[in-house]
XYZ file of C-alpha atoms in Angstrom:
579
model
C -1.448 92.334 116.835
C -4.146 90.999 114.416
C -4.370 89.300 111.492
C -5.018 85.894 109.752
C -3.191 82.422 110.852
C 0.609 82.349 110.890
C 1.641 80.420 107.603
C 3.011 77.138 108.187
C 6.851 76.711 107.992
C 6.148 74.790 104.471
C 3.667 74.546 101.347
C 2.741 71.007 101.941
C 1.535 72.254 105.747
C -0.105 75.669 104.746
C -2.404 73.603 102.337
C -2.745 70.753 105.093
C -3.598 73.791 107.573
C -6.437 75.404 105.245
C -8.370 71.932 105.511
C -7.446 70.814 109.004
C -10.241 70.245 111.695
C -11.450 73.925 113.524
C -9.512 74.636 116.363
C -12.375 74.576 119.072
C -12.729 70.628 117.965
C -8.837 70.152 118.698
C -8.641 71.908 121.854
C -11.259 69.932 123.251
C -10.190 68.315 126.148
C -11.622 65.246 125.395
C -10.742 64.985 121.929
C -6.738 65.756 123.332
C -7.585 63.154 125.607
C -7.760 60.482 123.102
C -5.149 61.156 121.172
C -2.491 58.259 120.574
C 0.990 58.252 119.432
C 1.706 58.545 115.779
C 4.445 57.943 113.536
C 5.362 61.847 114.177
C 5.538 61.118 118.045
C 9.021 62.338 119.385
C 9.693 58.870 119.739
C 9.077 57.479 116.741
C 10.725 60.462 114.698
C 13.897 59.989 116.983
C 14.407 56.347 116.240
C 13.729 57.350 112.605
C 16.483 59.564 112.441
C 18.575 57.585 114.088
C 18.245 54.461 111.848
C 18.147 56.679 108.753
C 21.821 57.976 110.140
C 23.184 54.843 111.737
C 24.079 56.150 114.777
C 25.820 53.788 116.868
C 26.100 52.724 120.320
C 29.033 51.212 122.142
C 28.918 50.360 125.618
C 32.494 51.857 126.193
C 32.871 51.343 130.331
C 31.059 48.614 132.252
C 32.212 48.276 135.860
C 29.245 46.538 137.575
C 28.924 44.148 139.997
C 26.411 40.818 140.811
C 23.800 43.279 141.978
C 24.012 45.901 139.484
C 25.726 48.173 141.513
C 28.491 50.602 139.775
C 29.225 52.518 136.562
C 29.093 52.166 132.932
C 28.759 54.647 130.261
C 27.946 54.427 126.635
C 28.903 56.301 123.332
C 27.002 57.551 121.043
C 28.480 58.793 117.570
C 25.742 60.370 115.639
C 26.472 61.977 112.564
C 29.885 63.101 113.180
C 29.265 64.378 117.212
C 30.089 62.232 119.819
C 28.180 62.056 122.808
C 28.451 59.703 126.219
C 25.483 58.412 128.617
C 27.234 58.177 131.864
C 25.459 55.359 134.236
C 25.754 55.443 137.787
C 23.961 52.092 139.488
C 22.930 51.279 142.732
C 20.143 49.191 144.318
C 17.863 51.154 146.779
C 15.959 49.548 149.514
C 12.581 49.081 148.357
C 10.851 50.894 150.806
C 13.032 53.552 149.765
C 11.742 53.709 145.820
C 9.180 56.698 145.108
C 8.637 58.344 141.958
C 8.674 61.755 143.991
C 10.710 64.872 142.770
C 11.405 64.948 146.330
C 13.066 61.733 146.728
C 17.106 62.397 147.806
C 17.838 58.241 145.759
C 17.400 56.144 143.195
C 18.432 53.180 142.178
C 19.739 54.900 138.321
C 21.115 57.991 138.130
C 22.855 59.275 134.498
C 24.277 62.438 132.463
C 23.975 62.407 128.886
C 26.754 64.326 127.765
C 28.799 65.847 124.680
C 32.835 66.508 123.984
C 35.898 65.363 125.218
C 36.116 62.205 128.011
C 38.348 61.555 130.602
C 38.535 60.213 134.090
C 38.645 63.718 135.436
C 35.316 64.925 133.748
C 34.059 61.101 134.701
C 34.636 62.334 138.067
C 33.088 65.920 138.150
C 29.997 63.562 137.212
C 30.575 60.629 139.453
C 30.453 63.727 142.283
C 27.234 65.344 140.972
C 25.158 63.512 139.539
C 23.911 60.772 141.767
C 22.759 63.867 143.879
C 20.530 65.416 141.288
C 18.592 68.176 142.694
C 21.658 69.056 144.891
C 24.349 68.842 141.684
C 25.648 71.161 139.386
C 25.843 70.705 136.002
C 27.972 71.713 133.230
C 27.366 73.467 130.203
C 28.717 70.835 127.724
C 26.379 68.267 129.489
C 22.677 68.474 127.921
C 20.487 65.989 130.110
C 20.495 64.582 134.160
C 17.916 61.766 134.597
C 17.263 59.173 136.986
C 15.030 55.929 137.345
C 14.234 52.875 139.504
C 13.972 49.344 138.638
C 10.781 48.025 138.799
C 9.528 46.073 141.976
C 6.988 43.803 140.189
C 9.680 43.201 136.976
C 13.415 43.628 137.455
C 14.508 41.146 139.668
C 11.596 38.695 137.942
C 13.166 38.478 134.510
C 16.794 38.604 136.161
C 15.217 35.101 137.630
C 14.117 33.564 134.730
C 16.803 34.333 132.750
C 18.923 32.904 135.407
C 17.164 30.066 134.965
C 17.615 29.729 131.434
C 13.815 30.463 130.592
C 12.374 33.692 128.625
C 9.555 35.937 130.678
C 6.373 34.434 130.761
C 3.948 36.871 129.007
C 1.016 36.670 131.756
C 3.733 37.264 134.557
C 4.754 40.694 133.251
C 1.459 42.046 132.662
C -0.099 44.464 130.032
C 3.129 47.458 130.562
C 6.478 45.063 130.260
C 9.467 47.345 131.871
C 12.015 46.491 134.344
C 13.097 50.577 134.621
C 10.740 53.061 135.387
C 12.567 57.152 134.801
C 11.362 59.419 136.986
C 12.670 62.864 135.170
C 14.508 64.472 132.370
C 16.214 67.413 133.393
C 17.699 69.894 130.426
C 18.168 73.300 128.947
C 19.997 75.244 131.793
C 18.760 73.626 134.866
C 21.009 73.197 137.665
C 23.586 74.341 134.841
C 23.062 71.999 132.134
C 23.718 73.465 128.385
C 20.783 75.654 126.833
C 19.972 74.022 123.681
C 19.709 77.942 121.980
C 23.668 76.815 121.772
C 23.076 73.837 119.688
C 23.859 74.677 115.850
C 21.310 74.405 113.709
C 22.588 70.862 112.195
C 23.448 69.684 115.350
C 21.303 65.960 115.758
C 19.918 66.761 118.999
C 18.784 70.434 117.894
C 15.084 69.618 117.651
C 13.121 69.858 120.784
C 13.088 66.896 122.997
C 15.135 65.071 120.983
C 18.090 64.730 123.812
C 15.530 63.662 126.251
C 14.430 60.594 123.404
C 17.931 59.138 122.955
C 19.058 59.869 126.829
C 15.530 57.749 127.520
C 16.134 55.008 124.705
C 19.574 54.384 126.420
C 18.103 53.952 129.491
C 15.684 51.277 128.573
C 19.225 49.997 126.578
C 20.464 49.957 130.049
C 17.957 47.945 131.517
C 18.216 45.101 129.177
C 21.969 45.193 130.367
C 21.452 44.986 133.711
C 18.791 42.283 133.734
C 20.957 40.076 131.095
C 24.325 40.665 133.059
C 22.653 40.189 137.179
C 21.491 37.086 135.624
C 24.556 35.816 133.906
C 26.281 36.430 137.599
C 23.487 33.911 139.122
C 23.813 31.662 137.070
C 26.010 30.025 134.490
C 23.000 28.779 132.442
C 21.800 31.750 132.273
C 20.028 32.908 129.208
C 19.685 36.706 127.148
C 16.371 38.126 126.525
C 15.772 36.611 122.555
C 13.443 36.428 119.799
C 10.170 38.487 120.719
C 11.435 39.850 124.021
C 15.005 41.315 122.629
C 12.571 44.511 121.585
C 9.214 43.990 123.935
C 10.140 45.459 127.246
C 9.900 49.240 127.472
C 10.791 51.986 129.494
C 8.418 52.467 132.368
C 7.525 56.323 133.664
C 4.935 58.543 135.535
C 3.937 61.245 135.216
C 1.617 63.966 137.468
C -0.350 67.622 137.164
C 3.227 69.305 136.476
C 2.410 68.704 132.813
C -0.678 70.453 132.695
C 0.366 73.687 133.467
C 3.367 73.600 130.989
C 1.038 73.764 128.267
C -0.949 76.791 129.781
C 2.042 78.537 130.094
C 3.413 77.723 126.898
C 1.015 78.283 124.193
C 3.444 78.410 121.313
C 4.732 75.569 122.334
C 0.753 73.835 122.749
C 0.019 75.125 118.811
C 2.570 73.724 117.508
C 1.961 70.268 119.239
C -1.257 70.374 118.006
C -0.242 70.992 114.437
C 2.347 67.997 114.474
C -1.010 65.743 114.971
C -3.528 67.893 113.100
C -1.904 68.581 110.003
C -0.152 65.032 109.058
C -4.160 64.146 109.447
C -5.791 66.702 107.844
C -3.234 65.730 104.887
C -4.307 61.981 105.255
C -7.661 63.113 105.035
C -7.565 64.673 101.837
C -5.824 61.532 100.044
C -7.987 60.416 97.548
C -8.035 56.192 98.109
C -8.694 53.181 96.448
C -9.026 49.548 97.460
C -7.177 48.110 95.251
C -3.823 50.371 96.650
C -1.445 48.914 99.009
C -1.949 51.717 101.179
C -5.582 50.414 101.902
C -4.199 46.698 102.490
C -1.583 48.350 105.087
C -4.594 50.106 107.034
C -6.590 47.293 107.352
C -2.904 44.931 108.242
C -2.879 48.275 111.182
C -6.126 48.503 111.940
C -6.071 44.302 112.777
C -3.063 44.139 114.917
C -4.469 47.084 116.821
C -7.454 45.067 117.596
C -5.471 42.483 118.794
C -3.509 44.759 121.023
C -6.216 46.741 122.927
C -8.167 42.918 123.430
C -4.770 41.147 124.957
C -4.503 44.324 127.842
C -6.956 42.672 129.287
C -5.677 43.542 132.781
C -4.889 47.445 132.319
C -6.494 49.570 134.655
C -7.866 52.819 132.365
C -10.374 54.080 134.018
C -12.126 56.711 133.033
C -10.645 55.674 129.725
C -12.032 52.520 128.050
C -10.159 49.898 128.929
C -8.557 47.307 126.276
C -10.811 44.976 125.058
C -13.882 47.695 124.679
C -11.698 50.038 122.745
C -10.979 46.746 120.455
C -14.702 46.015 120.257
C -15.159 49.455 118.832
C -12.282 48.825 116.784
C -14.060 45.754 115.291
C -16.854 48.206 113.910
C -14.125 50.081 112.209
C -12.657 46.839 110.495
C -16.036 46.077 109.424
C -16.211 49.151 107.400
C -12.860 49.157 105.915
C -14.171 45.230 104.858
C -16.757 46.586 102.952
C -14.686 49.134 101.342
C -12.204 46.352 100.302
C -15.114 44.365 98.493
C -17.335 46.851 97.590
C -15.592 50.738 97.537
C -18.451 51.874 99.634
C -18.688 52.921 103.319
C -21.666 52.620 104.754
C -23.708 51.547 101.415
C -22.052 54.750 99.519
C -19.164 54.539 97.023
C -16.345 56.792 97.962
C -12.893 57.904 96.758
C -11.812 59.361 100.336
C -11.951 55.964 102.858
C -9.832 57.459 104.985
C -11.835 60.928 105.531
C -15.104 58.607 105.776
C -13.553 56.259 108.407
C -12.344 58.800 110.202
C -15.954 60.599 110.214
C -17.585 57.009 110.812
C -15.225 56.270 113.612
C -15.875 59.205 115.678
C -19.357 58.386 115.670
C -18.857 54.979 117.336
C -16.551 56.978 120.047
C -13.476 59.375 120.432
C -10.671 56.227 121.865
C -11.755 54.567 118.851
C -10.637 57.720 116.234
C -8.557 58.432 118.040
C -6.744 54.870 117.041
C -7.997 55.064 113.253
C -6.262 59.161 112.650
C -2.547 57.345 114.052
C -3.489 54.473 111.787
C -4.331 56.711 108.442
C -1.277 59.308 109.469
C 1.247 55.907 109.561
C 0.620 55.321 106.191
C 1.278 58.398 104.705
C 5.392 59.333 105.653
C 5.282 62.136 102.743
C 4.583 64.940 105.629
C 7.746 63.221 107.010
C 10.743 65.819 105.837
C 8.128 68.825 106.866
C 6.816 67.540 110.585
C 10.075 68.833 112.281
C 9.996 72.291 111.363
C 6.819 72.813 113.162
C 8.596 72.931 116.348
C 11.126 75.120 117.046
C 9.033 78.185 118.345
C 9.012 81.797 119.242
C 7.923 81.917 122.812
C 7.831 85.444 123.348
C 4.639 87.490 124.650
C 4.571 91.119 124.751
C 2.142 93.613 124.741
C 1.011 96.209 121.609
C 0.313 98.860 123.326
C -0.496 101.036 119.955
C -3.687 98.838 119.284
C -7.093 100.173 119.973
C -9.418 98.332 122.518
C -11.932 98.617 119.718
C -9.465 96.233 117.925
C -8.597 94.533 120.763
C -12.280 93.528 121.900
C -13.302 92.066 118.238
C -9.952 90.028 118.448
C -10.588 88.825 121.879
C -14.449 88.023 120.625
C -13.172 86.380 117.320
C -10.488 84.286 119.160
C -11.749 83.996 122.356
C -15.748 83.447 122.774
C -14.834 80.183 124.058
C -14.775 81.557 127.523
C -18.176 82.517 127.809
C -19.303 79.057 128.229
C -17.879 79.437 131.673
C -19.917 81.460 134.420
C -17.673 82.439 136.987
C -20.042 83.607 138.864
C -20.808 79.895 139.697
C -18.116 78.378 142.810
C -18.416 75.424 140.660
C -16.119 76.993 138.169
C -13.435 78.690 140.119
C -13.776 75.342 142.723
C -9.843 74.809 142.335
C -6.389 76.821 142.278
C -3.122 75.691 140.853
C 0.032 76.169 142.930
C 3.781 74.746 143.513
C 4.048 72.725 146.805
C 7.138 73.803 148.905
C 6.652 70.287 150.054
C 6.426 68.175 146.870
C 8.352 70.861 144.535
C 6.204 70.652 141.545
C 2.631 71.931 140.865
C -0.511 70.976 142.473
C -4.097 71.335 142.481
C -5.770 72.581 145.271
C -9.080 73.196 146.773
C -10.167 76.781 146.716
C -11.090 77.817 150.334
C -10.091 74.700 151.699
C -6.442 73.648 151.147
C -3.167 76.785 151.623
C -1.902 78.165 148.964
C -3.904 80.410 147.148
C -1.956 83.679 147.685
C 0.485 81.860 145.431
C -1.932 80.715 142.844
C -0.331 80.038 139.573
C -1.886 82.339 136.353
C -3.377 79.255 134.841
C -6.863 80.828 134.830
C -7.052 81.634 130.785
C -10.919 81.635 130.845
C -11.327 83.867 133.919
C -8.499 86.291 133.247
C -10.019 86.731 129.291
C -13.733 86.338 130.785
C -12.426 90.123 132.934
C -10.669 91.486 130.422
C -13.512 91.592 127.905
C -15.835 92.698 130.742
C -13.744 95.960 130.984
C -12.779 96.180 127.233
C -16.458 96.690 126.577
C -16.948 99.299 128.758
C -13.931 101.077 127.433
C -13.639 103.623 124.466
C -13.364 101.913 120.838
C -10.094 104.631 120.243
C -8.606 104.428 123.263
C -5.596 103.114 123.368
C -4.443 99.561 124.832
C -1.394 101.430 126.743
C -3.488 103.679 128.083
C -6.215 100.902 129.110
C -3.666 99.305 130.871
C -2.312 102.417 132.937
C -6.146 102.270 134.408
C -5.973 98.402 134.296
C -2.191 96.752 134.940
C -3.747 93.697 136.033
C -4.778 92.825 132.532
C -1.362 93.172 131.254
C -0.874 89.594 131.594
C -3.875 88.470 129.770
C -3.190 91.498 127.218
C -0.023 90.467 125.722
C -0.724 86.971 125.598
C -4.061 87.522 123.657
C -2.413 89.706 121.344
C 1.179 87.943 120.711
C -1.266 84.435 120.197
C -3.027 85.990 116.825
C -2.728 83.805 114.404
C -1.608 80.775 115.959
C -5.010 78.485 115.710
C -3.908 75.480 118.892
C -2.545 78.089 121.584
C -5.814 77.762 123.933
C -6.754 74.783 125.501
C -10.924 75.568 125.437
C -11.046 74.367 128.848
C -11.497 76.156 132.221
C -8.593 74.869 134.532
C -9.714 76.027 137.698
C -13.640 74.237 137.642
C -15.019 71.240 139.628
C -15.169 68.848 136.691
C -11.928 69.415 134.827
C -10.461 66.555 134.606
C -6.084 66.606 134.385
C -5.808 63.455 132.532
C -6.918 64.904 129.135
C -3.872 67.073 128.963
C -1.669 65.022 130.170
C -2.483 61.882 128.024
C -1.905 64.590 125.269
C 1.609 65.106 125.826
C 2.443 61.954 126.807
C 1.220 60.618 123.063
C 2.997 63.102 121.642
C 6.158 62.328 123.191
C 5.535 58.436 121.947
C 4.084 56.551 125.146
C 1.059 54.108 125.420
C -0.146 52.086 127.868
C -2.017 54.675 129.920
C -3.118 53.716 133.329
C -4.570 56.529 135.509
C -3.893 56.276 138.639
C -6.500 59.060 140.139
C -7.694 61.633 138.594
C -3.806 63.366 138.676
C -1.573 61.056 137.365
C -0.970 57.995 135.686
C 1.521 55.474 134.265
C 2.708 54.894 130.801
C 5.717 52.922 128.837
C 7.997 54.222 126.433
C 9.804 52.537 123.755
C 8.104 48.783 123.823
C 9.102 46.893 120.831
C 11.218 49.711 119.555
C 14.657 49.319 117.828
C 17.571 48.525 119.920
C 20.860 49.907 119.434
C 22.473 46.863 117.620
C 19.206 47.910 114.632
C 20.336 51.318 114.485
C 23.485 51.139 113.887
C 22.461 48.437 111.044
C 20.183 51.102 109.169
C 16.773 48.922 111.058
C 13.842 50.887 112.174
C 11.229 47.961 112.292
C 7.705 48.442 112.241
C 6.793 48.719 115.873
C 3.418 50.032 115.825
C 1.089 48.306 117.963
C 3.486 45.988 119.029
C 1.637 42.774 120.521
C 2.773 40.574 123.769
C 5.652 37.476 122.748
C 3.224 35.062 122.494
C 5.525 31.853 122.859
C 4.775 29.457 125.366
C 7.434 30.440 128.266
C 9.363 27.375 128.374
C-alpha cells in the first residue's frame, strides 16, 4: 500500500493538515513531551458536551456511614440514555493503599453502568466489583474503576470542614485531590460491553468518553464523601464553597504501561497527534489583529498562566522545568504579545499572523514554554470544535500486501521511514533495554538487556530495529520480486511488513524514537497522553512514572445540568485567607 496522506475526515482538517508542522517535528519525543492539555483534551470536550446537553446527575442511593464506608450510586440521564455509577466505599488501612495493578483493595471501587436498575443487578455488582481483577463483568456495564483517598488530603479537608473552616491553600499543596483512581477498565475486559456495540449517536460512542464521565463522577464522589464524613463530626460543620466548590481534582498515576500502547497502536497515535496538530496548524494560519478580542483573550490566557506555573512553587518536575521557570519564560512571551498590542509588531516587525510569530518566537525561548502558548492560541479558536471528534474513531487493522514489489516497498520504507537510520544498532547503547509484562506486577516493564529476566518474552516495541532489518534485506532483494514471496524467505519481517505498509498515509503513526536505547526517556510519551486525556500537574516520580490531577476547577454536576461549562483553563489556587 502506497500513496499520499489519508484525507482528513473533513474540509476544514484536510486544509489544516496541508499546513500543519512535518511529522518528524511532532513525533519528537521531546516536543510530545511538552505538550499540555487543550480545549480538545478528552476532558475538556467531555464536559463540553455535557454542558451543551445538560446532562444531569442525581445522587439516587446514598447509604454511607461516619467513615465513608458503604454504597451509593448516581444517575446519569444524558440525552435520552440513562446510565448509573455504582459506588462501593470502604476505608483501607493505610499501609494497605498502593497504586499497584496488583493490589487485591481499595478504599473506592465503582461500575459505571447502562439500562434497567434493580436490587438484583445492584447485587450482581455489589458481588463483583469490589474484587476487580477477580470479577466478571457484564455486557450492559461499560467501565470498572477503583481509587484511594488520599493520605496527605482526605481526612485533612474532612477536618477543616468539620471545623467549620475552608482548606487552607498552602496545606494542600500545588495538586489539590482527596481521591486518587488507580484504573479504568472498559471495552470487553473481564466482560465489560465492547463499545463496537454503542450506536453511532449513542453519548458515550467517542473514544474515552465513558472513562471521562465515570472519572468526573468520581472526583463528584469525593466532594461527597469529604462534605458528608465531616457533617457526621461535627454539627458545625461546613461544605466546600466559593473557590474550592470546583478546585480540588481527581488525583491519578500513571507508569510505562502507557508507552507501549501507543507503539502498538499507531492509528490510534496519528490520530492523537492530529487532534493537537491540526486545531494548531488552523490557529496558525488565522490572520490577527490587536485591536480583536481574540488578541485581548490571549494575552487575559497567557497572564493567568503565568500566574499558575509561578504559585506551584512546590511541584517536583524534574527533568521538566518546574513552575516558576516555565512562568519566567512565559513572561518573555507576554512581553511580545505587549508589543504587538501597542505596536502590531513582534520583534520590531509588523505582522498580520501574531499567533504563527509567537508560536515561532516561543519555541525559541524553550519547548514547556510553546508548548503553553499552542493550548493558549488553540483555546481561542472553538471553530475546529464540531470537526475535532471525528478524528478519532479509527481503523486499527494491519495486514500485509503481499502483491507489492520490494522495489516499491524499499522507496516507501525510505520515504516514510529514514528516521531509523539515526540509530546504530550496532552500538549496546541502543538496544541497552527490552520491554516486557511482569508476571509479578501484571503490566509492562522496562528491563535491562542482559541483566534483568525476561527477554525471551520481549514485547515487539522495537520499531527502529525491526524497520532498521527489514530495509537491510529489502536492499539486497530483487526490485520485482514480490513482497509474498520475500516473506516466504523472510517470515520474521511479516510483522514489520504489514505495519509499514497498512501505516501509508497516516503522517503521526511513528513515534521517531528508538524505545529500546540507554537514553530514552518514558516520560515524553507518557506526558503525551496524559495531556491529551486533560491532566496537568505533572510530577515525575523517576524516570517511569509520575503523578497528575484531573478535572481541577472543572464544572460540577449541579453546572451541567444548568447549561455551565466555566472557563477553567489554568485554574489558579483559592486565594482567600483560610479563616
Amino acid at each position: 500500500m502506497t500513496g499520499g496522506p489519508r484525507p482528513r475526515p473533513t474540509e476544514r482538517l484536510r486544509r489544516a493538515q496541508q499546513s500543519a508542522r512535518p511529522a518528524d517535528q511532532v513525533l519528537d519525543p521531546e516536543d510530545l513531551g511538552s505538550a499540555r492539555h487543550t480545549r480538545h483534551s478528552f476532558a475538556r470536550s467531555f464536559l463540553r458536551v455535557a454542558a451543551a446537553q445538560r446532562w444531569t446527575v442525581t445522587r439516587e442511593t446514598w447509604d454511607i456511614d461516619a467513615q465513608g464506608r458503604g454504597e451509593a450510586v448516581y444517575r446519569i440521564d444524558a440525552e435520552g440514555h440513562e446510565l448509573r455509577l455504582a459506588v462501593f466505599s470502604t476505608v483501607l488501612p493505610d499501609g494497605q493503599r498502593t497504586d499497584r495493578v496488583v493490589a487485591d483493595a481499595w478504599d473506592i471501587t465503582a461500575a459505571l453502568v447502562e439500562g434497567p436498575w434493580n436490587e438484583t443487578r445492584h447485587a450482581e455488582l455489589r458481588a463483583q466489583v469490589p474484587g476487580q481483577e477477580k470479577g466478571r463483568a457484564d455486557a450492559a456495564t461499560l467501565v470498572w474503576t477503583r481509587a484511594n483517598r488520599s493520605r496527605r488530603f482526605f481526612d485533612y479537608v474532612v477536618d477543616r470542614l468539620a471545623e467549620g473552616r475552608q482548606p487552607d491553600p498552602a496545606e494542600l499543596g500545588d495538586a489539590a485531590y482527596v481521591l486518587r483512581s488507580t484504573a479504568f477498565y472498559s471495552n470487553g475486559k473481564f466482560g465489560l460491553a465492547d463499545y463496537g456495540r454503542l450506536p453511532a449517536d449513542h453519548p458515550l460512542r467517542l473514544p474515552y468518553r465513558s472513562q471521562m464521565l465515570t472519572a468526573w463522577l468520581l472526583r463528584e464522589l469525593s466532594y461527597d464523601l469529604v462534605e458528608h464524613c465531616a457533617a457526621a463530626k461535627s454539627p458545625d460543620a461546613v461544605v466546600l464553597d466559593g473557590d474550592w466548590r470546583c478546585f480540588l481534582g481527581l488525583g491519578n498515576a500513571t507508569g510505562l504501561g502507557m508507552v507501549p500502547y501507543v507503539i502498538n497502536h499507531p492509528q490510534v497515535l496519528d490520530a492523537w497527534c492530529a487532534v493537537r496538530e491540526l486545531p494548531l496548524a488552523y490557529a496558525l494560519g488565522r490572520t490577527t489583529s490587536p485591536q480583536d478580542a481574540r488578541t485581548a483573550r490571549v494575552r487575559l490566557l497567557i497572564d493567568r498562566a503565568r500566574a499558575y506555573y509561578r504559585e506551584r512553587d512546590t511541584l517536583a518536575t524534574a527533568p521538566y522545568l518546574p513552575g516558576p521557570e516555565l512562568a519566567g519564560q512565559l513572561d518573555k512571551v507576554a512581553e511580545l504579545l505587549a508589543e504587538y498590542l501597542a505596536t502590531g509588531s513582534i520583534l520590531g516587525h509588523p505582522t498580520d499572523r501574531a499567533w504563527h510569530e509567537l508560536h515561532t518566537a516561543a519555541g525559541e525561548i524553550g519547548l514547556e514554554a510553546r508548548g503553553v502558548v499552542d493550548s493558549v492560541l488553540v483555546e481561542v479558536h472553538d471553530e475546529l470544535d464540531p470537526d475535532i471528534d471525528a478524528l478519532l474513531h479509527c481503523d486499527q487493522t494491519l495486514q500485509v500486501t503481499p502483491g507489492q514489489t520490494c522495489g516499491e516497498l524499499r522507496s516507501d520504507v525510505l520515504d516514510r521511514y529514514g528516521w531509523v537510520r539515526r540509530f546504530d544498532f550496532d552500538d549496546p547503547g541502543q538496544q541497552a533495554h527490552f520491554w516486557f509484562s511482569s508476571q509479578d506486577n501484571e503490566e509492562p516493564r522496562r528491563g535491562r538487556r542482559g541483566t534483568d529476566p525476561g527477554e525471551e518474552v520481549e514485547h515487539p516495541v522495537d520499531i527502529a530495529r525491526a524497520v532498521t532489518a527489514l530495509l537491510g534485506d529489502l536492499e539486497r532483494a530483487d526490485d520485482g520480486r514480490l513482497v509474498g514471496e520475500f516473506l516466504l524467505a523472510h517470515p520474521w519481517h511479516r510483522g514489520a511488513v504489514g505495519r509499514v505498509q497498512s501505516l501509508a498515509g497516516l503522517p503521526y503513526a511513528e513515534v521517531r524514537a528508538n524505545l529500546l536505547a540507554e537514553d530514552f526517556l518514558p516520560l515524553h510519551l507518557q506526558r503525551f497522553q496524559l495531556a491529551l486525556y486533560g491532566m496537568d500537574n505533572y510530577s515525575p516520580q523517576s524516570t517511569d512514572w509520575l503523578r497528575v490531577t484531573l478535572f481541577s476547577g472543572a464544572p460540577r454536576a449541579s453546572d451541567t445540568a444548568a447549561g455551565t461549562d466555566h472557563d477553567w483553563f489554568f485554574v489558579r489556587k483559592p486565594r482567600k485567607e483560610a479563616p
